[in-house]
């Protein structure tokens, strides 16, 4: 995953910007929103703080790993 500097003054990015940074499809962004990825806005005007998305993805991956380890 690409990292960008996050600051207290971090700006919100659009769905196309998030897609470009993470190299993912629009359908993946939609799926992740449904799974609880943080965002603000309404359809066609969603915005994301990359630092919050990055944190959510990290937590999601850690949870997946724990679940996988529990099945062994």
PDB file of N, CA, C and O in Angstrom, chain B, residues numbered from 101:
ATOM      1  N   UNK B 101       0.856  -1.171   0.000  1.00  0.00           N
ATOM      2  CA  UNK B 101       0.000   0.000   0.000  1.00  0.00           C
ATOM      3  C   UNK B 101       0.899   1.230   0.000  1.00  0.00           C
ATOM      4  O   UNK B 101       1.892   1.285   0.726  1.00  0.00           O
ATOM      5  N   UNK B 102       0.553   2.187  -0.796  1.00  0.00           N
ATOM      6  CA  UNK B 102       1.287   3.450  -0.806  1.00  0.00           C
ATOM      7  C   UNK B 102       0.954   4.230   0.455  1.00  0.00           C
ATOM      8  O   UNK B 102      -0.170   4.182   0.955  1.00  0.00           O
ATOM      9  N   UNK B 103       1.937   4.940   0.955  1.00  0.00           N
ATOM     10  CA  UNK B 103       1.702   5.755   2.147  1.00  0.00           C
ATOM     11  C   UNK B 103       1.856   7.214   1.768  1.00  0.00           C
ATOM     12  O   UNK B 103       2.701   7.576   0.951  1.00  0.00           O
ATOM     13  N   UNK B 104       1.024   8.044   2.377  1.00  0.00           N
ATOM     14  CA  UNK B 104       1.174   9.476   2.219  1.00  0.00           C
ATOM     15  C   UNK B 104       1.285  10.070   3.608  1.00  0.00           C
ATOM     16  O   UNK B 104       0.802   9.492   4.582  1.00  0.00           O
ATOM     17  N   UNK B 105       1.911  11.207   3.696  1.00  0.00           N
ATOM     18  CA  UNK B 105       2.028  11.874   4.979  1.00  0.00           C
ATOM     19  C   UNK B 105       0.647  12.300   5.462  1.00  0.00           C
ATOM     20  O   UNK B 105      -0.141  12.865   4.703  1.00  0.00           O
ATOM     21  N   UNK B 106       0.365  12.025   6.726  1.00  0.00           N
ATOM     22  CA  UNK B 106      -0.875  12.509   7.287  1.00  0.00           C
ATOM     23  C   UNK B 106      -0.559  13.514   8.387  1.00  0.00           C
ATOM     24  O   UNK B 106       0.388  13.348   9.155  1.00  0.00           O
ATOM     25  N   UNK B 107      -1.349  14.523   8.440  1.00  0.00           N
ATOM     26  CA  UNK B 107      -1.163  15.567   9.434  1.00  0.00           C
ATOM     27  C   UNK B 107      -2.505  15.888  10.047  1.00  0.00           C
ATOM     28  O   UNK B 107      -3.540  15.394   9.600  1.00  0.00           O
ATOM     29  N   UNK B 108      -2.485  16.716  11.070  1.00  0.00           N
ATOM     30  CA  UNK B 108      -3.745  17.145  11.674  1.00  0.00           C
ATOM     31  C   UNK B 108      -4.589  17.908  10.660  1.00  0.00           C
ATOM     32  O   UNK B 108      -5.817  17.920  10.749  1.00  0.00           O
ATOM     33  N   UNK B 109      -3.931  18.542   9.703  1.00  0.00           N
ATOM     34  CA  UNK B 109      -4.641  19.320   8.697  1.00  0.00           C
ATOM     35  C   UNK B 109      -4.908  18.511   7.428  1.00  0.00           C
ATOM     36  O   UNK B 109      -5.158  19.075   6.363  1.00  0.00           O
ATOM     37  N   UNK B 110      -4.854  17.203   7.554  1.00  0.00           N
ATOM     38  CA  UNK B 110      -5.052  16.329   6.400  1.00  0.00           C
ATOM     39  C   UNK B 110      -6.378  16.625   5.711  1.00  0.00           C
ATOM     40  O   UNK B 110      -7.414  16.779   6.358  1.00  0.00           O
ATOM     41  N   UNK B 111      -6.324  16.698   4.411  1.00  0.00           N
ATOM     42  CA  UNK B 111      -7.527  16.957   3.633  1.00  0.00           C
ATOM     43  C   UNK B 111      -8.210  15.653   3.260  1.00  0.00           C
ATOM     44  O   UNK B 111      -7.586  14.592   3.235  1.00  0.00           O
ATOM     45  N   UNK B 112      -9.479  15.747   2.976  1.00  0.00           N
ATOM     46  CA  UNK B 112     -10.221  14.595   2.497  1.00  0.00           C
ATOM     47  C   UNK B 112      -9.917  14.382   1.023  1.00  0.00           C
ATOM     48  O   UNK B 112      -9.703  15.336   0.275  1.00  0.00           O
ATOM     49  N   UNK B 113      -9.901  13.112   0.614  1.00  0.00           N
ATOM     50  CA  UNK B 113      -9.673  12.789  -0.790  1.00  0.00           C
ATOM     51  C   UNK B 113     -10.927  12.137  -1.368  1.00  0.00           C
ATOM     52  O   UNK B 113     -11.750  11.593  -0.631  1.00  0.00           O
ATOM     53  N   UNK B 114     -11.062  12.197  -2.666  1.00  0.00           N
ATOM     54  CA  UNK B 114     -12.224  11.645  -3.353  1.00  0.00           C
ATOM     55  C   UNK B 114     -12.050  10.148  -3.613  1.00  0.00           C
ATOM     56  O   UNK B 114     -10.970   9.593  -3.411  1.00  0.00           O
ATOM     57  N   UNK B 115     -13.116   9.513  -4.059  1.00  0.00           N
ATOM     58  CA  UNK B 115     -13.046   8.097  -4.419  1.00  0.00           C
ATOM     59  C   UNK B 115     -12.019   7.850  -5.518  1.00  0.00           C
ATOM     60  O   UNK B 115     -11.209   6.935  -5.372  1.00  0.00           O
ATOM     61  N   UNK B 116     -12.005   8.619  -6.618  1.00  0.00           N
ATOM     62  CA  UNK B 116     -10.978   8.384  -7.639  1.00  0.00           C
ATOM     63  C   UNK B 116      -9.548   8.548  -7.109  1.00  0.00           C
ATOM     64  O   UNK B 116      -8.645   7.820  -7.520  1.00  0.00           O
ATOM     65  N   UNK B 117      -9.347   9.498  -6.203  1.00  0.00           N
ATOM     66  CA  UNK B 117      -8.020   9.683  -5.619  1.00  0.00           C
ATOM     67  C   UNK B 117      -7.635   8.474  -4.764  1.00  0.00           C
ATOM     68  O   UNK B 117      -6.495   8.011  -4.817  1.00  0.00           O
ATOM     69  N   UNK B 118      -8.586   7.966  -3.979  1.00  0.00           N
ATOM     70  CA  UNK B 118      -8.328   6.789  -3.154  1.00  0.00           C
ATOM     71  C   UNK B 118      -8.018   5.581  -4.036  1.00  0.00           C
ATOM     72  O   UNK B 118      -7.108   4.805  -3.746  1.00  0.00           O
ATOM     73  N   UNK B 119      -8.779   5.435  -5.107  1.00  0.00           N
ATOM     74  CA  UNK B 119      -8.533   4.341  -6.052  1.00  0.00           C
ATOM     75  C   UNK B 119      -7.114   4.411  -6.616  1.00  0.00           C
ATOM     76  O   UNK B 119      -6.423   3.398  -6.722  1.00  0.00           O
ATOM     77  N   UNK B 120      -6.701   5.600  -6.968  1.00  0.00           N
ATOM     78  CA  UNK B 120      -5.372   5.782  -7.565  1.00  0.00           C
ATOM     79  C   UNK B 120      -4.269   5.469  -6.558  1.00  0.00           C
ATOM     80  O   UNK B 120      -3.297   4.794  -6.896  1.00  0.00           O
ATOM     81  N   UNK B 121      -4.410   5.949  -5.337  1.00  0.00           N
ATOM     82  CA  UNK B 121      -3.397   5.725  -4.300  1.00  0.00           C
ATOM     83  C   UNK B 121      -3.253   4.235  -3.990  1.00  0.00           C
ATOM     84  O   UNK B 121      -2.140   3.717  -3.895  1.00  0.00           O
ATOM     85  N   UNK B 122      -4.395   3.548  -3.833  1.00  0.00           N
ATOM     86  CA  UNK B 122      -4.369   2.146  -3.437  1.00  0.00           C
ATOM     87  C   UNK B 122      -4.358   1.180  -4.623  1.00  0.00           C
ATOM     88  O   UNK B 122      -4.200  -0.028  -4.450  1.00  0.00           O
ATOM     89  N   UNK B 123      -4.528   1.726  -5.824  1.00  0.00           N
ATOM     90  CA  UNK B 123      -4.571   0.904  -7.047  1.00  0.00           C
ATOM     91  C   UNK B 123      -5.656  -0.161  -6.942  1.00  0.00           C
ATOM     92  O   UNK B 123      -5.402  -1.356  -7.090  1.00  0.00           O
ATOM     93  N   UNK B 124      -6.886   0.317  -6.680  1.00  0.00           N
ATOM     94  CA  UNK B 124      -8.032  -0.572  -6.523  1.00  0.00           C
ATOM     95  C   UNK B 124      -9.180  -0.081  -7.399  1.00  0.00           C
ATOM     96  O   UNK B 124      -9.196   1.062  -7.855  1.00  0.00           O
ATOM     97  N   UNK B 125     -10.135  -0.973  -7.619  1.00  0.00           N
ATOM     98  CA  UNK B 125     -11.313  -0.659  -8.428  1.00  0.00           C
ATOM     99  C   UNK B 125     -12.361   0.096  -7.599  1.00  0.00           C
ATOM    100  O   UNK B 125     -12.375   0.030  -6.370  1.00  0.00           O
ATOM    101  N   UNK B 126     -13.217   0.799  -8.298  1.00  0.00           N
ATOM    102  CA  UNK B 126     -14.319   1.515  -7.644  1.00  0.00           C
ATOM    103  C   UNK B 126     -15.201   0.539  -6.870  1.00  0.00           C
ATOM    104  O   UNK B 126     -15.702   0.871  -5.796  1.00  0.00           O
ATOM    105  N   UNK B 127     -15.390  -0.663  -7.413  1.00  0.00           N
ATOM    106  CA  UNK B 127     -16.218  -1.670  -6.734  1.00  0.00           C
ATOM    107  C   UNK B 127     -15.607  -2.086  -5.397  1.00  0.00           C
ATOM    108  O   UNK B 127     -16.332  -2.394  -4.451  1.00  0.00           O
ATOM    109  N   UNK B 128     -14.275  -2.095  -5.317  1.00  0.00           N
ATOM    110  CA  UNK B 128     -13.605  -2.423  -4.057  1.00  0.00           C
ATOM    111  C   UNK B 128     -13.857  -1.334  -3.025  1.00  0.00           C
ATOM    112  O   UNK B 128     -14.105  -1.627  -1.855  1.00  0.00           O
ATOM    113  N   UNK B 129     -13.797  -0.094  -3.451  1.00  0.00           N
ATOM    114  CA  UNK B 129     -14.075   1.028  -2.536  1.00  0.00           C
ATOM    115  C   UNK B 129     -15.508   0.911  -2.015  1.00  0.00           C
ATOM    116  O   UNK B 129     -15.748   1.093  -0.821  1.00  0.00           O
ATOM    117  N   UNK B 130     -16.444   0.615  -2.886  1.00  0.00           N
ATOM    118  CA  UNK B 130     -17.848   0.461  -2.478  1.00  0.00           C
ATOM    119  C   UNK B 130     -18.008  -0.675  -1.481  1.00  0.00           C
ATOM    120  O   UNK B 130     -18.711  -0.540  -0.479  1.00  0.00           O
ATOM    121  N   UNK B 131     -17.352  -1.792  -1.760  1.00  0.00           N
ATOM    122  CA  UNK B 131     -17.412  -2.958  -0.868  1.00  0.00           C
ATOM    123  C   UNK B 131     -16.845  -2.591   0.499  1.00  0.00           C
ATOM    124  O   UNK B 131     -17.437  -2.922   1.527  1.00  0.00           O
ATOM    125  N   UNK B 132     -15.713  -1.916   0.514  1.00  0.00           N
ATOM    126  CA  UNK B 132     -15.088  -1.548   1.776  1.00  0.00           C
ATOM    127  C   UNK B 132     -15.947  -0.574   2.573  1.00  0.00           C
ATOM    128  O   UNK B 132     -16.013  -0.665   3.799  1.00  0.00           O
ATOM    129  N   UNK B 133     -16.615   0.368   1.875  1.00  0.00           N
ATOM    130  CA  UNK B 133     -17.527   1.279   2.601  1.00  0.00           C
ATOM    131  C   UNK B 133     -18.614   0.465   3.290  1.00  0.00           C
ATOM    132  O   UNK B 133     -18.959   0.733   4.441  1.00  0.00           O
ATOM    133  N   UNK B 134     -19.156  -0.534   2.584  1.00  0.00           N
ATOM    134  CA  UNK B 134     -20.205  -1.384   3.155  1.00  0.00           C
ATOM    135  C   UNK B 134     -19.687  -2.195   4.339  1.00  0.00           C
ATOM    136  O   UNK B 134     -20.455  -2.558   5.231  1.00  0.00           O
ATOM    137  N   UNK B 135     -18.380  -2.480   4.348  1.00  0.00           N
ATOM    138  CA  UNK B 135     -17.764  -3.239   5.427  1.00  0.00           C
ATOM    139  C   UNK B 135     -17.333  -2.354   6.598  1.00  0.00           C
ATOM    140  O   UNK B 135     -16.858  -2.859   7.615  1.00  0.00           O
ATOM    141  N   UNK B 136     -17.495  -1.045   6.457  1.00  0.00           N
ATOM    142  CA  UNK B 136     -17.202  -0.157   7.580  1.00  0.00           C
ATOM    143  C   UNK B 136     -16.038   0.796   7.407  1.00  0.00           C
ATOM    144  O   UNK B 136     -15.631   1.451   8.367  1.00  0.00           O
ATOM    145  N   UNK B 137     -15.488   0.888   6.194  1.00  0.00           N
ATOM    146  CA  UNK B 137     -14.393   1.834   5.977  1.00  0.00           C
ATOM    147  C   UNK B 137     -14.897   3.252   6.262  1.00  0.00           C
ATOM    148  O   UNK B 137     -15.983   3.620   5.815  1.00  0.00           O
ATOM    149  N   UNK B 138     -14.117   4.052   7.002  1.00  0.00           N
ATOM    150  CA  UNK B 138     -14.570   5.408   7.343  1.00  0.00           C
ATOM    151  C   UNK B 138     -14.631   6.330   6.123  1.00  0.00           C
ATOM    152  O   UNK B 138     -13.737   6.333   5.276  1.00  0.00           O
ATOM    153  N   UNK B 139     -15.704   7.106   6.061  1.00  0.00           N
ATOM    154  CA  UNK B 139     -15.898   8.081   4.990  1.00  0.00           C
ATOM    155  C   UNK B 139     -16.933   9.101   5.434  1.00  0.00           C
ATOM    156  O   UNK B 139     -17.635   8.907   6.427  1.00  0.00           O
ATOM    157  N   UNK B 140     -17.012  10.177   4.689  1.00  0.00           N
ATOM    158  CA  UNK B 140     -18.086  11.149   4.896  1.00  0.00           C
ATOM    159  C   UNK B 140     -18.720  11.405   3.537  1.00  0.00           C
ATOM    160  O   UNK B 140     -18.139  11.082   2.501  1.00  0.00           O
ATOM    161  N   UNK B 141     -19.894  11.978   3.547  1.00  0.00           N
ATOM    162  CA  UNK B 141     -20.517  12.381   2.298  1.00  0.00           C
ATOM    163  C   UNK B 141     -21.751  11.582   1.944  1.00  0.00           C
ATOM    164  O   UNK B 141     -22.274  10.794   2.732  1.00  0.00           O
ATOM    165  N   UNK B 142     -22.189  11.822   0.728  1.00  0.00           N
ATOM    166  CA  UNK B 142     -23.354  11.159   0.161  1.00  0.00           C
ATOM    167  C   UNK B 142     -22.937  10.545  -1.170  1.00  0.00           C
ATOM    168  O   UNK B 142     -21.879  10.890  -1.698  1.00  0.00           O
ATOM    169  N   UNK B 143     -23.758   9.629  -1.732  1.00  0.00           N
ATOM    170  CA  UNK B 143     -23.375   9.034  -3.016  1.00  0.00           C
ATOM    171  C   UNK B 143     -22.934  10.099  -4.017  1.00  0.00           C
ATOM    172  O   UNK B 143     -23.523  11.176  -4.108  1.00  0.00           O
ATOM    173  N   UNK B 144     -21.899   9.774  -4.753  1.00  0.00           N
ATOM    174  CA  UNK B 144     -21.278  10.634  -5.757  1.00  0.00           C
ATOM    175  C   UNK B 144     -20.484  11.785  -5.141  1.00  0.00           C
ATOM    176  O   UNK B 144     -19.944  12.623  -5.863  1.00  0.00           O
ATOM    177  N   UNK B 145     -20.410  11.826  -3.798  1.00  0.00           N
ATOM    178  CA  UNK B 145     -19.617  12.874  -3.140  1.00  0.00           C
ATOM    179  C   UNK B 145     -18.925  12.323  -1.893  1.00  0.00           C
ATOM    180  O   UNK B 145     -18.766  13.040  -0.905  1.00  0.00           O
ATOM    181  N   UNK B 146     -18.517  11.066  -1.931  1.00  0.00           N
ATOM    182  CA  UNK B 146     -17.814  10.471  -0.796  1.00  0.00           C
ATOM    183  C   UNK B 146     -16.418  11.062  -0.671  1.00  0.00           C
ATOM    184  O   UNK B 146     -15.773  11.378  -1.672  1.00  0.00           O
ATOM    185  N   UNK B 147     -15.957  11.209   0.571  1.00  0.00           N
ATOM    186  CA  UNK B 147     -14.615  11.699   0.840  1.00  0.00           C
ATOM    187  C   UNK B 147     -14.007  10.861   1.957  1.00  0.00           C
ATOM    188  O   UNK B 147     -14.713  10.342   2.822  1.00  0.00           O
ATOM    189  N   UNK B 148     -12.690  10.740   1.920  1.00  0.00           N
ATOM    190  CA  UNK B 148     -11.966   9.876   2.853  1.00  0.00           C
ATOM    191  C   UNK B 148     -10.741  10.592   3.365  1.00  0.00           C
ATOM    192  O   UNK B 148     -10.105  11.348   2.630  1.00  0.00           O
ATOM    193  N   UNK B 149     -10.400  10.360   4.633  1.00  0.00           N
ATOM    194  CA  UNK B 149      -9.095  10.773   5.160  1.00  0.00           C
ATOM    195  C   UNK B 149      -8.216   9.544   5.011  1.00  0.00           C
ATOM    196  O   UNK B 149      -8.509   8.492   5.578  1.00  0.00           O
ATOM    197  N   UNK B 150      -7.136   9.678   4.246  1.00  0.00           N
ATOM    198  CA  UNK B 150      -6.317   8.509   3.962  1.00  0.00           C
ATOM    199  C   UNK B 150      -5.787   7.860   5.233  1.00  0.00           C
ATOM    200  O   UNK B 150      -5.714   6.634   5.310  1.00  0.00           O
ATOM    201  N   UNK B 151      -5.418   8.650   6.223  1.00  0.00           N
ATOM    202  CA  UNK B 151      -4.894   8.082   7.474  1.00  0.00           C
ATOM    203  C   UNK B 151      -5.937   7.200   8.152  1.00  0.00           C
ATOM    204  O   UNK B 151      -5.585   6.176   8.738  1.00  0.00           O
ATOM    205  N   UNK B 152      -7.220   7.579   8.083  1.00  0.00           N
ATOM    206  CA  UNK B 152      -8.283   6.778   8.681  1.00  0.00           C
ATOM    207  C   UNK B 152      -8.506   5.494   7.886  1.00  0.00           C
ATOM    208  O   UNK B 152      -8.737   4.432   8.465  1.00  0.00           O
ATOM    209  N   UNK B 153      -8.437   5.594   6.553  1.00  0.00           N
ATOM    210  CA  UNK B 153      -8.589   4.412   5.705  1.00  0.00           C
ATOM    211  C   UNK B 153      -7.435   3.453   5.953  1.00  0.00           C
ATOM    212  O   UNK B 153      -7.639   2.245   6.070  1.00  0.00           O
ATOM    213  N   UNK B 154      -6.232   3.988   6.032  1.00  0.00           N
ATOM    214  CA  UNK B 154      -5.053   3.162   6.270  1.00  0.00           C
ATOM    215  C   UNK B 154      -5.170   2.432   7.612  1.00  0.00           C
ATOM    216  O   UNK B 154      -4.850   1.247   7.701  1.00  0.00           O
ATOM    217  N   UNK B 155      -5.621   3.124   8.638  1.00  0.00           N
ATOM    218  CA  UNK B 155      -5.809   2.508   9.959  1.00  0.00           C
ATOM    219  C   UNK B 155      -6.864   1.410   9.881  1.00  0.00           C
ATOM    220  O   UNK B 155      -6.679   0.332  10.446  1.00  0.00           O
ATOM    221  N   UNK B 156      -7.965   1.674   9.189  1.00  0.00           N
ATOM    222  CA  UNK B 156      -9.035   0.691   9.044  1.00  0.00           C
ATOM    223  C   UNK B 156      -8.531  -0.551   8.321  1.00  0.00           C
ATOM    224  O   UNK B 156      -8.837  -1.672   8.728  1.00  0.00           O
ATOM    225  N   UNK B 157      -7.758  -0.362   7.249  1.00  0.00           N
ATOM    226  CA  UNK B 157      -7.216  -1.494   6.506  1.00  0.00           C
ATOM    227  C   UNK B 157      -6.262  -2.319   7.358  1.00  0.00           C
ATOM    228  O   UNK B 157      -6.267  -3.548   7.284  1.00  0.00           O
ATOM    229  N   UNK B 158      -5.446  -1.653   8.163  1.00  0.00           N
ATOM    230  CA  UNK B 158      -4.513  -2.353   9.052  1.00  0.00           C
ATOM    231  C   UNK B 158      -5.282  -3.187  10.069  1.00  0.00           C
ATOM    232  O   UNK B 158      -4.944  -4.348  10.304  1.00  0.00           O
ATOM    233  N   UNK B 159      -6.311  -2.603  10.671  1.00  0.00           N
ATOM    234  CA  UNK B 159      -7.126  -3.326  11.649  1.00  0.00           C
ATOM    235  C   UNK B 159      -7.843  -4.499  10.998  1.00  0.00           C
ATOM    236  O   UNK B 159      -7.951  -5.571  11.594  1.00  0.00           O
ATOM    237  N   UNK B 160      -8.330  -4.304   9.783  1.00  0.00           N
ATOM    238  CA  UNK B 160      -9.021  -5.362   9.045  1.00  0.00           C
ATOM    239  C   UNK B 160      -8.058  -6.528   8.784  1.00  0.00           C
ATOM    240  O   UNK B 160      -8.430  -7.689   8.953  1.00  0.00           O
ATOM    241  N   UNK B 161      -6.843  -6.224   8.378  1.00  0.00           N
ATOM    242  CA  UNK B 161      -5.846  -7.257   8.107  1.00  0.00           C
ATOM    243  C   UNK B 161      -5.457  -8.000   9.383  1.00  0.00           C
ATOM    244  O   UNK B 161      -5.317  -9.223   9.369  1.00  0.00           O
ATOM    245  N   UNK B 162      -5.282  -7.272  10.483  1.00  0.00           N
ATOM    246  CA  UNK B 162      -4.948  -7.909  11.756  1.00  0.00           C
ATOM    247  C   UNK B 162      -6.066  -8.849  12.199  1.00  0.00           C
ATOM    248  O   UNK B 162      -5.796  -9.950  12.681  1.00  0.00           O
ATOM    249  N   UNK B 163      -7.308  -8.426  12.039  1.00  0.00           N
ATOM    250  CA  UNK B 163      -8.456  -9.260  12.394  1.00  0.00           C
ATOM    251  C   UNK B 163      -8.489 -10.520  11.531  1.00  0.00           C
ATOM    252  O   UNK B 163      -8.756 -11.614  12.027  1.00  0.00           O
ATOM    253  N   UNK B 164      -8.215 -10.357  10.237  1.00  0.00           N
ATOM    254  CA  UNK B 164      -8.208 -11.501   9.320  1.00  0.00           C
ATOM    255  C   UNK B 164      -7.139 -12.505   9.731  1.00  0.00           C
ATOM    256  O   UNK B 164      -7.376 -13.713   9.709  1.00  0.00           O
ATOM    257  N   UNK B 165      -5.958 -12.005  10.107  1.00  0.00           N
ATOM    258  CA  UNK B 165      -4.864 -12.883  10.535  1.00  0.00           C
ATOM    259  C   UNK B 165      -5.234 -13.637  11.804  1.00  0.00           C
ATOM    260  O   UNK B 165      -4.965 -14.833  11.920  1.00  0.00           O
ATOM    261  N   UNK B 166      -5.852 -12.939  12.759  1.00  0.00           N
ATOM    262  CA  UNK B 166      -6.256 -13.589  14.006  1.00  0.00           C
ATOM    263  C   UNK B 166      -7.300 -14.667  13.757  1.00  0.00           C
ATOM    264  O   UNK B 166      -7.248 -15.740  14.357  1.00  0.00           O
ATOM    265  N   UNK B 167      -8.239 -14.383  12.880  1.00  0.00           N
ATOM    266  CA  UNK B 167      -9.269 -15.359  12.546  1.00  0.00           C
ATOM    267  C   UNK B 167      -8.640 -16.566  11.860  1.00  0.00           C
ATOM    268  O   UNK B 167      -9.032 -17.702  12.124  1.00  0.00           O
ATOM    269  N   UNK B 168      -7.678 -16.332  10.993  1.00  0.00           N
ATOM    270  CA  UNK B 168      -6.989 -17.411  10.281  1.00  0.00           C
ATOM    271  C   UNK B 168      -6.219 -18.274  11.280  1.00  0.00           C
ATOM    272  O   UNK B 168      -6.254 -19.501  11.185  1.00  0.00           O
ATOM    273  N   UNK B 169      -5.526 -17.655  12.232  1.00  0.00           N
ATOM    274  CA  UNK B 169      -4.772 -18.392  13.236  1.00  0.00           C
ATOM    275  C   UNK B 169      -5.699 -19.219  14.126  1.00  0.00           C
ATOM    276  O   UNK B 169      -5.333 -20.310  14.562  1.00  0.00           O
ATOM    277  N   UNK B 170      -6.883 -18.706  14.391  1.00  0.00           N
ATOM    278  CA  UNK B 170      -7.848 -19.421  15.234  1.00  0.00           C
ATOM    279  C   UNK B 170      -8.401 -20.666  14.573  1.00  0.00           C
ATOM    280  O   UNK B 170      -8.892 -21.561  15.260  1.00  0.00           O
ATOM    281  N   UNK B 171      -8.333 -20.740  13.270  1.00  0.00           N
ATOM    282  CA  UNK B 171      -8.856 -21.894  12.536  1.00  0.00           C
ATOM    283  C   UNK B 171      -7.842 -23.024  12.410  1.00  0.00           C
ATOM    284  O   UNK B 171      -8.174 -24.111  11.938  1.00  0.00           O
ATOM    285  N   UNK B 172      -6.594 -22.766  12.836  1.00  0.00           N
ATOM    286  CA  UNK B 172      -5.554 -23.804  12.727  1.00  0.00           C
ATOM    287  C   UNK B 172      -5.728 -24.865  13.782  1.00  0.00           C
ATOM    288  O   UNK B 172      -4.944 -25.813  13.838  1.00  0.00           O
TER     289      UNK B 172
END
